[in-house]
GROMACS .gro file of C-alpha atoms in nm:
model
  449
    1UNK     CA    1  -3.696 -21.648 -24.013
    2UNK     CA    2  -3.950 -21.387 -24.126
    3UNK     CA    3  -3.810 -21.151 -24.389
    4UNK     CA    4  -3.930 -20.814 -24.517
    5UNK     CA    5  -3.823 -20.689 -24.860
    6UNK     CA    6  -3.838 -20.310 -24.912
    7UNK     CA    7  -3.777 -20.205 -25.273
    8UNK     CA    8  -3.967 -19.997 -25.527
    9UNK     CA    9  -3.867 -20.234 -25.810
   10UNK     CA   10  -4.163 -20.472 -25.858
   11UNK     CA   11  -3.959 -20.724 -26.057
   12UNK     CA   12  -3.691 -20.746 -25.791
   13UNK     CA   13  -3.948 -20.785 -25.513
   14UNK     CA   14  -4.116 -21.071 -25.698
   15UNK     CA   15  -3.795 -21.257 -25.784
   16UNK     CA   16  -3.653 -21.221 -25.433
   17UNK     CA   17  -3.981 -21.336 -25.279
   18UNK     CA   18  -3.987 -21.652 -25.494
   19UNK     CA   19  -3.617 -21.723 -25.427
   20UNK     CA   20  -3.640 -21.683 -25.051
   21UNK     CA   21  -3.970 -21.868 -25.011
   22UNK     CA   22  -3.816 -22.159 -25.201
   23UNK     CA   23  -3.524 -22.144 -24.954
   24UNK     CA   24  -3.771 -22.190 -24.667
   25UNK     CA   25  -3.825 -21.837 -24.540
   26UNK     CA   26  -4.149 -21.652 -24.468
   27UNK     CA   27  -4.138 -21.341 -24.688
   28UNK     CA   28  -4.332 -21.016 -24.700
   29UNK     CA   29  -4.263 -20.731 -24.944
   30UNK     CA   30  -4.341 -20.359 -24.963
   31UNK     CA   31  -4.278 -20.101 -25.236
   32UNK     CA   32  -4.346 -19.796 -25.016
   33UNK     CA   33  -4.083 -19.744 -24.743
   34UNK     CA   34  -4.331 -19.552 -24.526
   35UNK     CA   35  -4.571 -19.846 -24.537
   36UNK     CA   36  -4.278 -20.080 -24.472
   37UNK     CA   37  -4.187 -19.883 -24.159
   38UNK     CA   38  -4.544 -19.908 -24.031
   39UNK     CA   39  -4.552 -20.280 -24.103
   40UNK     CA   40  -4.210 -20.338 -23.944
   41UNK     CA   41  -4.336 -20.167 -23.629
   42UNK     CA   42  -4.656 -20.372 -23.615
   43UNK     CA   43  -4.517 -20.716 -23.708
   44UNK     CA   44  -4.216 -20.918 -23.595
   45UNK     CA   45  -3.946 -20.958 -23.859
   46UNK     CA   46  -3.605 -21.120 -23.812
   47UNK     CA   47  -3.438 -20.959 -24.114
   48UNK     CA   48  -3.511 -20.672 -24.352
   49UNK     CA   49  -3.371 -20.642 -24.705
   50UNK     CA   50  -3.385 -20.271 -24.791
   51UNK     CA   51  -3.288 -20.085 -25.106
   52UNK     CA   52  -3.055 -19.787 -25.061
   53UNK     CA   53  -3.218 -19.564 -25.323
   54UNK     CA   54  -3.596 -19.532 -25.299
   55UNK     CA   55  -3.850 -19.254 -25.353
   56UNK     CA   56  -3.974 -19.060 -25.047
   57UNK     CA   57  -3.699 -19.180 -24.813
   58UNK     CA   58  -3.364 -19.349 -24.878
   59UNK     CA   59  -3.231 -19.664 -24.714
   60UNK     CA   60  -3.019 -19.479 -24.455
   61UNK     CA   61  -3.317 -19.275 -24.340
   62UNK     CA   62  -3.524 -19.595 -24.327
   63UNK     CA   63  -3.257 -19.753 -24.105
   64UNK     CA   64  -3.244 -19.453 -23.868
   65UNK     CA   65  -3.621 -19.432 -23.833
   66UNK     CA   66  -3.658 -19.807 -23.787
   67UNK     CA   67  -3.393 -19.816 -23.514
   68UNK     CA   68  -3.534 -19.499 -23.358
   69UNK     CA   69  -3.871 -19.672 -23.325
   70UNK     CA   70  -3.706 -19.960 -23.139
   71UNK     CA   71  -3.677 -20.203 -23.432
   72UNK     CA   72  -3.432 -20.486 -23.366
   73UNK     CA   73  -3.430 -20.691 -23.688
   74UNK     CA   74  -3.106 -20.728 -23.881
   75UNK     CA   75  -3.090 -20.503 -24.188
   76UNK     CA   76  -2.918 -20.588 -24.515
   77UNK     CA   77  -2.894 -20.299 -24.761
   78UNK     CA   78  -2.920 -20.349 -25.139
   79UNK     CA   79  -2.723 -20.103 -25.351
   80UNK     CA   80  -2.690 -20.053 -25.724
   81UNK     CA   81  -2.374 -19.925 -25.890
   82UNK     CA   82  -2.279 -19.582 -25.758
   83UNK     CA   83  -2.460 -19.613 -25.423
   84UNK     CA   84  -2.201 -19.820 -25.234
   85UNK     CA   85  -2.109 -19.519 -25.019
   86UNK     CA   86  -2.466 -19.498 -24.890
   87UNK     CA   87  -2.466 -19.870 -24.812
   88UNK     CA   88  -2.139 -19.841 -24.622
   89UNK     CA   89  -2.276 -19.542 -24.431
   90UNK     CA   90  -2.574 -19.757 -24.332
   91UNK     CA   91  -2.339 -20.030 -24.208
   92UNK     CA   92  -2.156 -19.776 -23.994
   93UNK     CA   93  -2.490 -19.698 -23.834
   94UNK     CA   94  -2.583 -20.056 -23.763
   95UNK     CA   95  -2.680 -20.237 -24.083
   96UNK     CA   96  -2.552 -20.595 -24.086
   97UNK     CA   97  -2.433 -20.617 -24.447
   98UNK     CA   98  -2.507 -20.503 -24.803
   99UNK     CA   99  -2.564 -20.670 -25.138
  100UNK     CA  100  -2.447 -20.513 -25.463
  101UNK     CA  101  -2.700 -20.518 -25.748
  102UNK     CA  102  -2.722 -20.714 -25.966
  103UNK     CA  103  -2.658 -21.011 -25.738
  104UNK     CA  104  -2.662 -21.384 -25.796
  105UNK     CA  105  -2.921 -21.599 -25.615
  106UNK     CA  106  -2.651 -21.784 -25.420
  107UNK     CA  107  -2.510 -21.449 -25.297
  108UNK     CA  108  -2.846 -21.357 -25.148
  109UNK     CA  109  -2.905 -21.688 -24.976
  110UNK     CA  110  -2.548 -21.707 -24.845
  111UNK     CA  111  -2.566 -21.357 -24.697
  112UNK     CA  112  -2.899 -21.434 -24.530
  113UNK     CA  113  -2.769 -21.767 -24.395
  114UNK     CA  114  -2.477 -21.582 -24.235
  115UNK     CA  115  -2.716 -21.329 -24.083
  116UNK     CA  116  -2.937 -21.613 -23.959
  117UNK     CA  117  -2.638 -21.780 -23.790
  118UNK     CA  118  -2.534 -21.454 -23.627
  119UNK     CA  119  -2.886 -21.400 -23.493
  120UNK     CA  120  -2.900 -21.756 -23.359
  121UNK     CA  121  -2.570 -21.709 -23.176
  122UNK     CA  122  -2.686 -21.376 -23.035
  123UNK     CA  123  -3.004 -21.534 -22.901
  124UNK     CA  124  -2.806 -21.820 -22.747
  125UNK     CA  125  -2.574 -21.574 -22.572
  126UNK     CA  126  -2.869 -21.374 -22.438
  127UNK     CA  127  -3.038 -21.693 -22.319
  128UNK     CA  128  -2.718 -21.799 -22.144
  129UNK     CA  129  -2.682 -21.461 -21.975
  130UNK     CA  130  -3.045 -21.480 -21.870
  131UNK     CA  131  -2.986 -21.824 -21.719
  132UNK     CA  132  -2.672 -21.716 -21.535
  133UNK     CA  133  -2.828 -21.388 -21.419
  134UNK     CA  134  -2.646 -21.240 -21.121
  135UNK     CA  135  -2.410 -21.539 -21.113
  136UNK     CA  136  -2.180 -21.373 -21.366
  137UNK     CA  137  -2.103 -21.091 -21.121
  138UNK     CA  138  -2.044 -21.289 -20.802
  139UNK     CA  139  -1.679 -21.183 -20.801
  140UNK     CA  140  -1.783 -20.820 -20.850
  141UNK     CA  141  -2.083 -20.775 -20.618
  142UNK     CA  142  -2.033 -20.945 -20.282
  143UNK     CA  143  -2.349 -20.980 -20.078
  144UNK     CA  144  -2.549 -21.209 -19.852
  145UNK     CA  145  -2.845 -20.990 -19.754
  146UNK     CA  146  -3.183 -21.050 -19.914
  147UNK     CA  147  -3.210 -20.680 -20.003
  148UNK     CA  148  -2.896 -20.692 -20.216
  149UNK     CA  149  -2.990 -21.026 -20.371
  150UNK     CA  150  -3.326 -20.883 -20.475
  151UNK     CA  151  -3.153 -20.574 -20.614
  152UNK     CA  152  -2.915 -20.789 -20.819
  153UNK     CA  153  -3.208 -20.988 -20.954
  154UNK     CA  154  -3.374 -20.669 -21.081
  155UNK     CA  155  -3.039 -20.551 -21.223
  156UNK     CA  156  -2.991 -20.880 -21.411
  157UNK     CA  157  -3.336 -20.851 -21.569
  158UNK     CA  158  -3.296 -20.490 -21.679
  159UNK     CA  159  -2.940 -20.552 -21.801
  160UNK     CA  160  -3.070 -20.752 -22.098
  161UNK     CA  161  -3.244 -20.444 -22.238
  162UNK     CA  162  -3.114 -20.105 -22.347
  163UNK     CA  163  -3.311 -19.925 -22.077
  164UNK     CA  164  -3.158 -19.627 -21.897
  165UNK     CA  165  -3.083 -19.705 -21.532
  166UNK     CA  166  -3.061 -19.465 -21.237
  167UNK     CA  167  -2.862 -19.592 -20.938
  168UNK     CA  168  -2.892 -19.409 -20.606
  169UNK     CA  169  -2.737 -19.461 -20.266
  170UNK     CA  170  -2.516 -19.296 -20.008
  171UNK     CA  171  -2.152 -19.227 -20.087
  172UNK     CA  172  -1.947 -19.545 -20.070
  173UNK     CA  173  -2.232 -19.793 -20.114
  174UNK     CA  174  -2.096 -19.925 -20.444
  175UNK     CA  175  -2.296 -19.749 -20.714
  176UNK     CA  176  -2.017 -19.781 -20.972
  177UNK     CA  177  -1.974 -20.149 -20.884
  178UNK     CA  178  -2.345 -20.208 -20.950
  179UNK     CA  179  -2.320 -20.015 -21.278
  180UNK     CA  180  -2.033 -20.243 -21.384
  181UNK     CA  181  -2.246 -20.542 -21.290
  182UNK     CA  182  -2.530 -20.419 -21.512
  183UNK     CA  183  -2.279 -20.383 -21.797
  184UNK     CA  184  -2.132 -20.730 -21.743
  185UNK     CA  185  -2.476 -20.893 -21.743
  186UNK     CA  186  -2.581 -20.709 -22.060
  187UNK     CA  187  -2.534 -20.800 -22.430
  188UNK     CA  188  -2.275 -20.518 -22.436
  189UNK     CA  189  -2.045 -20.702 -22.194
  190UNK     CA  190  -1.773 -20.748 -22.457
  191UNK     CA  191  -1.771 -20.374 -22.532
  192UNK     CA  192  -1.625 -20.095 -22.322
  193UNK     CA  193  -1.746 -19.971 -21.984
  194UNK     CA  194  -1.666 -19.601 -21.936
  195UNK     CA  195  -1.726 -19.397 -21.620
  196UNK     CA  196  -1.699 -19.025 -21.549
  197UNK     CA  197  -1.757 -18.833 -21.227
  198UNK     CA  198  -1.959 -18.524 -21.319
  199UNK     CA  199  -1.868 -18.353 -20.991
  200UNK     CA  200  -1.493 -18.389 -21.036
  201UNK     CA  201  -1.456 -18.198 -21.365
  202UNK     CA  202  -1.507 -17.821 -21.404
  203UNK     CA  203  -1.823 -17.731 -21.595
  204UNK     CA  204  -1.630 -17.562 -21.877
  205UNK     CA  205  -1.440 -17.885 -21.947
  206UNK     CA  206  -1.718 -18.134 -21.882
  207UNK     CA  207  -1.903 -18.058 -22.207
  208UNK     CA  208  -1.591 -18.134 -22.409
  209UNK     CA  209  -1.528 -18.452 -22.209
  210UNK     CA  210  -1.878 -18.580 -22.277
  211UNK     CA  211  -1.942 -18.466 -22.632
  212UNK     CA  212  -1.594 -18.397 -22.773
  213UNK     CA  213  -1.481 -18.083 -22.960
  214UNK     CA  214  -1.349 -17.972 -23.297
  215UNK     CA  215  -1.019 -17.802 -23.361
  216UNK     CA  216  -1.028 -17.430 -23.282
  217UNK     CA  217  -1.358 -17.442 -23.092
  218UNK     CA  218  -1.190 -17.285 -22.786
  219UNK     CA  219  -0.846 -17.189 -22.661
  220UNK     CA  220  -0.634 -17.502 -22.636
  221UNK     CA  221  -0.845 -17.706 -22.880
  222UNK     CA  222  -0.554 -17.783 -23.112
  223UNK     CA  223  -0.714 -18.090 -23.269
  224UNK     CA  224  -1.048 -18.268 -23.300
  225UNK     CA  225  -1.127 -18.483 -22.998
  226UNK     CA  226  -1.381 -18.759 -22.944
  227UNK     CA  227  -1.608 -18.729 -22.641
  228UNK     CA  228  -1.697 -19.012 -22.407
  229UNK     CA  229  -2.029 -19.077 -22.582
  230UNK     CA  230  -1.848 -19.152 -22.906
  231UNK     CA  231  -1.573 -19.349 -22.731
  232UNK     CA  232  -1.836 -19.558 -22.552
  233UNK     CA  233  -2.021 -19.640 -22.878
  234UNK     CA  234  -2.192 -19.981 -22.845
  235UNK     CA  235  -2.080 -19.998 -22.482
  236UNK     CA  236  -2.196 -19.860 -22.147
  237UNK     CA  237  -2.138 -19.510 -22.012
  238UNK     CA  238  -2.175 -19.433 -21.640
  239UNK     CA  239  -2.240 -19.070 -21.546
  240UNK     CA  240  -2.156 -19.071 -21.176
  241UNK     CA  241  -2.275 -18.785 -20.953
  242UNK     CA  242  -2.528 -18.691 -21.221
  243UNK     CA  243  -2.694 -18.459 -20.969
  244UNK     CA  244  -2.396 -18.223 -21.004
  245UNK     CA  245  -2.429 -18.189 -21.381
  246UNK     CA  246  -2.470 -17.816 -21.465
  247UNK     CA  247  -2.815 -17.714 -21.587
  248UNK     CA  248  -2.691 -17.604 -21.930
  249UNK     CA  249  -2.540 -17.949 -21.988
  250UNK     CA  250  -2.852 -18.123 -21.864
  251UNK     CA  251  -3.041 -17.991 -22.168
  252UNK     CA  252  -2.769 -18.119 -22.404
  253UNK     CA  253  -2.762 -18.458 -22.233
  254UNK     CA  254  -3.139 -18.486 -22.272
  255UNK     CA  255  -3.108 -18.419 -22.645
  256UNK     CA  256  -2.846 -18.694 -22.678
  257UNK     CA  257  -3.071 -18.941 -22.497
  258UNK     CA  258  -3.373 -18.851 -22.707
  259UNK     CA  259  -3.201 -18.844 -23.047
  260UNK     CA  260  -2.904 -19.081 -22.997
  261UNK     CA  261  -2.685 -18.815 -23.156
  262UNK     CA  262  -2.400 -18.598 -23.028
  263UNK     CA  263  -2.261 -18.274 -23.162
  264UNK     CA  264  -1.906 -18.187 -23.066
  265UNK     CA  265  -1.833 -17.849 -22.911
  266UNK     CA  266  -1.787 -17.604 -23.198
  267UNK     CA  267  -1.909 -17.856 -23.455
  268UNK     CA  268  -2.206 -17.845 -23.690
  269UNK     CA  269  -2.242 -18.214 -23.774
  270UNK     CA  270  -2.432 -18.454 -23.550
  271UNK     CA  271  -2.305 -18.809 -23.509
  272UNK     CA  272  -2.513 -19.115 -23.422
  273UNK     CA  273  -2.413 -19.299 -23.105
  274UNK     CA  274  -2.535 -19.626 -22.957
  275UNK     CA  275  -2.465 -19.606 -22.584
  276UNK     CA  276  -2.626 -19.774 -22.283
  277UNK     CA  277  -2.648 -19.498 -22.020
  278UNK     CA  278  -2.633 -19.560 -21.647
  279UNK     CA  279  -2.655 -19.261 -21.411
  280UNK     CA  280  -2.566 -19.260 -21.043
  281UNK     CA  281  -2.606 -19.009 -20.762
  282UNK     CA  282  -2.606 -18.974 -20.385
  283UNK     CA  283  -2.852 -18.687 -20.413
  284UNK     CA  284  -3.230 -18.703 -20.402
  285UNK     CA  285  -3.297 -18.591 -20.759
  286UNK     CA  286  -3.670 -18.546 -20.702
  287UNK     CA  287  -3.588 -18.287 -20.435
  288UNK     CA  288  -3.331 -18.126 -20.667
  289UNK     CA  289  -3.607 -18.095 -20.928
  290UNK     CA  290  -3.830 -17.917 -20.675
  291UNK     CA  291  -3.546 -17.674 -20.595
  292UNK     CA  292  -3.492 -17.602 -20.964
  293UNK     CA  293  -3.142 -17.756 -20.959
  294UNK     CA  294  -3.224 -18.046 -21.190
  295UNK     CA  295  -3.444 -18.061 -21.500
  296UNK     CA  296  -3.766 -18.254 -21.447
  297UNK     CA  297  -3.769 -18.387 -21.806
  298UNK     CA  298  -3.414 -18.524 -21.770
  299UNK     CA  299  -3.499 -18.679 -21.432
  300UNK     CA  300  -3.794 -18.868 -21.580
  301UNK     CA  301  -3.581 -18.973 -21.878
  302UNK     CA  302  -3.310 -19.113 -21.648
  303UNK     CA  303  -3.544 -19.265 -21.392
  304UNK     CA  304  -3.675 -19.542 -21.620
  305UNK     CA  305  -3.544 -19.815 -21.389
  306UNK     CA  306  -3.439 -19.708 -21.040
  307UNK     CA  307  -3.192 -19.921 -20.841
  308UNK     CA  308  -3.137 -19.801 -20.483
  309UNK     CA  309  -2.849 -19.943 -20.276
  310UNK     CA  310  -2.922 -19.945 -19.903
  311UNK     CA  311  -2.645 -19.819 -19.670
  312UNK     CA  312  -2.425 -20.086 -19.514
  313UNK     CA  313  -2.566 -20.022 -19.164
  314UNK     CA  314  -2.905 -20.144 -19.289
  315UNK     CA  315  -2.765 -20.473 -19.420
  316UNK     CA  316  -2.510 -20.598 -19.163
  317UNK     CA  317  -2.550 -20.952 -19.305
  318UNK     CA  318  -2.320 -20.841 -19.589
  319UNK     CA  319  -2.031 -20.741 -19.360
  320UNK     CA  320  -1.878 -21.089 -19.304
  321UNK     CA  321  -1.877 -21.165 -19.679
  322UNK     CA  322  -1.732 -20.823 -19.761
  323UNK     CA  323  -1.466 -20.866 -19.493
  324UNK     CA  324  -1.358 -21.199 -19.639
  325UNK     CA  325  -1.354 -21.047 -19.989
  326UNK     CA  326  -1.145 -20.744 -19.892
  327UNK     CA  327  -0.913 -20.957 -19.676
  328UNK     CA  328  -0.850 -21.181 -19.976
  329UNK     CA  329  -0.770 -20.880 -20.194
  330UNK     CA  330  -0.531 -20.742 -19.929
  331UNK     CA  331  -0.360 -21.081 -19.898
  332UNK     CA  332  -0.292 -21.086 -20.272
  333UNK     CA  333  -0.143 -20.738 -20.267
  334UNK     CA  334   0.067 -20.789 -19.954
  335UNK     CA  335   0.180 -21.145 -20.020
  336UNK     CA  336   0.075 -21.294 -19.686
  337UNK     CA  337  -0.251 -21.431 -19.539
  338UNK     CA  338  -0.497 -21.177 -19.398
  339UNK     CA  339  -0.777 -21.289 -19.167
  340UNK     CA  340  -0.999 -21.142 -18.895
  341UNK     CA  341  -1.057 -21.278 -18.545
  342UNK     CA  342  -1.414 -21.350 -18.425
  343UNK     CA  343  -1.384 -21.057 -18.181
  344UNK     CA  344  -1.290 -20.821 -18.464
  345UNK     CA  345  -1.572 -20.956 -18.681
  346UNK     CA  346  -1.822 -20.890 -18.401
  347UNK     CA  347  -1.691 -20.535 -18.352
  348UNK     CA  348  -1.696 -20.458 -18.724
  349UNK     CA  349  -2.048 -20.602 -18.763
  350UNK     CA  350  -2.180 -20.360 -18.500
  351UNK     CA  351  -2.004 -20.055 -18.643
  352UNK     CA  352  -2.230 -19.798 -18.814
  353UNK     CA  353  -2.005 -19.755 -19.122
  354UNK     CA  354  -2.095 -19.397 -19.219
  355UNK     CA  355  -1.864 -19.439 -19.519
  356UNK     CA  356  -2.037 -19.765 -19.616
  357UNK     CA  357  -1.855 -20.032 -19.818
  358UNK     CA  358  -1.574 -19.794 -19.917
  359UNK     CA  359  -1.498 -19.726 -19.550
  360UNK     CA  360  -1.497 -20.100 -19.471
  361UNK     CA  361  -1.260 -20.169 -19.759
  362UNK     CA  362  -1.022 -19.895 -19.648
  363UNK     CA  363  -1.038 -20.013 -19.287
  364UNK     CA  364  -0.935 -20.365 -19.389
  365UNK     CA  365  -0.656 -20.228 -19.611
  366UNK     CA  366  -0.519 -20.010 -19.330
  367UNK     CA  367  -0.537 -20.287 -19.071
  368UNK     CA  368  -0.369 -20.537 -19.305
  369UNK     CA  369  -0.084 -20.295 -19.379
  370UNK     CA  370  -0.023 -20.173 -19.024
  371UNK     CA  371  -0.116 -20.490 -18.832
  372UNK     CA  372   0.100 -20.796 -18.780
  373UNK     CA  373   0.102 -21.112 -18.986
  374UNK     CA  374  -0.146 -21.287 -18.757
  375UNK     CA  375  -0.527 -21.254 -18.756
  376UNK     CA  376  -0.645 -20.894 -18.720
  377UNK     CA  377  -0.780 -20.794 -18.379
  378UNK     CA  378  -1.027 -20.514 -18.293
  379UNK     CA  379  -0.735 -20.288 -18.194
  380UNK     CA  380  -0.600 -20.309 -18.550
  381UNK     CA  381  -0.905 -20.122 -18.681
  382UNK     CA  382  -0.893 -19.750 -18.596
  383UNK     CA  383  -1.257 -19.649 -18.627
  384UNK     CA  384  -1.500 -19.401 -18.480
  385UNK     CA  385  -1.757 -19.590 -18.275
  386UNK     CA  386  -2.102 -19.523 -18.413
  387UNK     CA  387  -2.462 -19.577 -18.320
  388UNK     CA  388  -2.714 -19.755 -18.540
  389UNK     CA  389  -2.769 -19.445 -18.754
  390UNK     CA  390  -2.402 -19.418 -18.842
  391UNK     CA  391  -2.340 -19.100 -18.637
  392UNK     CA  392  -2.045 -19.089 -18.398
  393UNK     CA  393  -2.088 -19.145 -18.025
  394UNK     CA  394  -1.733 -19.178 -17.891
  395UNK     CA  395  -1.427 -19.128 -18.106
  396UNK     CA  396  -1.102 -19.322 -18.113
  397UNK     CA  397  -0.823 -19.141 -17.932
  398UNK     CA  398  -0.583 -19.096 -18.223
  399UNK     CA  399  -0.563 -18.734 -18.337
  400UNK     CA  400  -0.614 -18.811 -18.708
  401UNK     CA  401  -0.951 -18.977 -18.644
  402UNK     CA  402  -1.071 -18.689 -18.426
  403UNK     CA  403  -0.960 -18.422 -18.676
  404UNK     CA  404  -1.135 -18.605 -18.962
  405UNK     CA  405  -1.453 -18.632 -18.756
  406UNK     CA  406  -1.451 -18.255 -18.692
  407UNK     CA  407  -1.386 -18.182 -19.063
  408UNK     CA  408  -1.665 -18.417 -19.167
  409UNK     CA  409  -1.918 -18.249 -18.938
  410UNK     CA  410  -1.810 -17.901 -19.052
  411UNK     CA  411  -1.859 -17.997 -19.418
  412UNK     CA  412  -2.199 -18.150 -19.344
  413UNK     CA  413  -2.312 -17.833 -19.164
  414UNK     CA  414  -2.190 -17.616 -19.454
  415UNK     CA  415  -2.372 -17.834 -19.708
  416UNK     CA  416  -2.688 -17.817 -19.502
  417UNK     CA  417  -2.663 -17.437 -19.468
  418UNK     CA  418  -2.610 -17.400 -19.845
  419UNK     CA  419  -2.896 -17.633 -19.936
  420UNK     CA  420  -2.652 -17.882 -20.090
  421UNK     CA  421  -2.480 -17.626 -20.316
  422UNK     CA  422  -2.115 -17.733 -20.300
  423UNK     CA  423  -1.972 -17.407 -20.431
  424UNK     CA  424  -2.153 -17.209 -20.160
  425UNK     CA  425  -2.047 -17.467 -19.902
  426UNK     CA  426  -1.684 -17.423 -20.004
  427UNK     CA  427  -1.718 -17.044 -19.964
  428UNK     CA  428  -1.868 -17.089 -19.617
  429UNK     CA  429  -1.577 -17.314 -19.519
  430UNK     CA  430  -1.318 -17.077 -19.666
  431UNK     CA  431  -1.171 -17.343 -19.897
  432UNK     CA  432  -1.165 -17.397 -20.275
  433UNK     CA  433  -1.423 -17.612 -20.448
  434UNK     CA  434  -1.150 -17.856 -20.551
  435UNK     CA  435  -1.040 -17.891 -20.185
  436UNK     CA  436  -1.400 -17.955 -20.083
  437UNK     CA  437  -1.437 -18.232 -20.343
  438UNK     CA  438  -1.109 -18.387 -20.225
  439UNK     CA  439  -1.214 -18.384 -19.860
  440UNK     CA  440  -1.559 -18.523 -19.938
  441UNK     CA  441  -1.400 -18.816 -20.120
  442UNK     CA  442  -1.128 -18.874 -19.856
  443UNK     CA  443  -1.332 -18.859 -19.537
  444UNK     CA  444  -1.590 -18.954 -19.692
  445UNK     CA  445  -1.888 -18.720 -19.646
  446UNK     CA  446  -2.241 -18.851 -19.706
  447UNK     CA  447  -2.477 -18.613 -19.882
  448UNK     CA  448  -2.853 -18.641 -19.863
  449UNK     CA  449  -2.998 -18.942 -20.042
   0.00000   0.00000   0.00000
């Protein structure tokens, strides 16, 4: 391991250097923390021993700036009597451990050996995940098409890094499933995965949901509350339907992404957060930027790695595998075998699936519940026949299907007339915004992608 010692005490630097070189480590030392930061950014170090109290900048500031510059070495803080609180604060923000001065030689070497073992295990885990790649999500992402296999390969490579990911695709294509796959293939897999639909929560409540609030900040705020960014610390946070995030919150989200800090509603203190952000949308964000509905700077910050899921009609090779997967899930829930006849498989493979994978899953669920105990036939699937583009050509005769088709087309026309503004579309339809969201999820309605 290569070690960097940062301490303004010349005697301590010299004694530590001799001790650690004798123990077999490559050691560099700096008295000036600013110079140490420059050196840590230019050279590769595995571990940094940093004093808590130094002139110019303290150890906690050193840690924040080093991490902010993308530094990944383990940090061990060194604290004299009376500075333990600062060392503990540094550990809360990501330092590995701290040593209390004066320390014995065996304390130093033992602490570094433990850090070395932790780093070795971390590298082994990352290497294993890299070897497994998309294999660790085979039960989560079901696919046979080359397009989806290529997409999973890109997702497995980006998952190993802390890069922000933007997932796009029509409604029902499985954007949240892909986000979960990215999380599972990442070093954060053992931490939490949290998802929120930005379109399903009123704007006045969404800020509190994301960033938290302090007691008394607004009517009903009877106690402090953590936001999702703090709850997802060291994990992954999915912001679904990011295209519907209000403009005023877009600016606050950008600040969180740039500074890795959140400030609760009504609060004055900023808190550091370490969150892997994945955003998803069915909207074309570049067009939303042109219309002034989405901030260009936030779009470019989110669009670091772009994963686009093709609609199901463009990858019919995936339908048989998805059918088998959903039939197996239905069989577990219902307690009896569920299978599909070759005739039904042929019919389902030629269906346009305007609702994509979600529609296929619901169709299998409905057929399994309402059909008999034998293999499912084409008649067990009540669907609207579609052409290759997913638009209806001749509808099934049951009234429910025809009514839903009319509602879907009316919502699409209203969205088109309002330029995608859902509140205006709801006014045109004479329904509440909540009712519009419900119908768009139930039918489902595909927005522009």
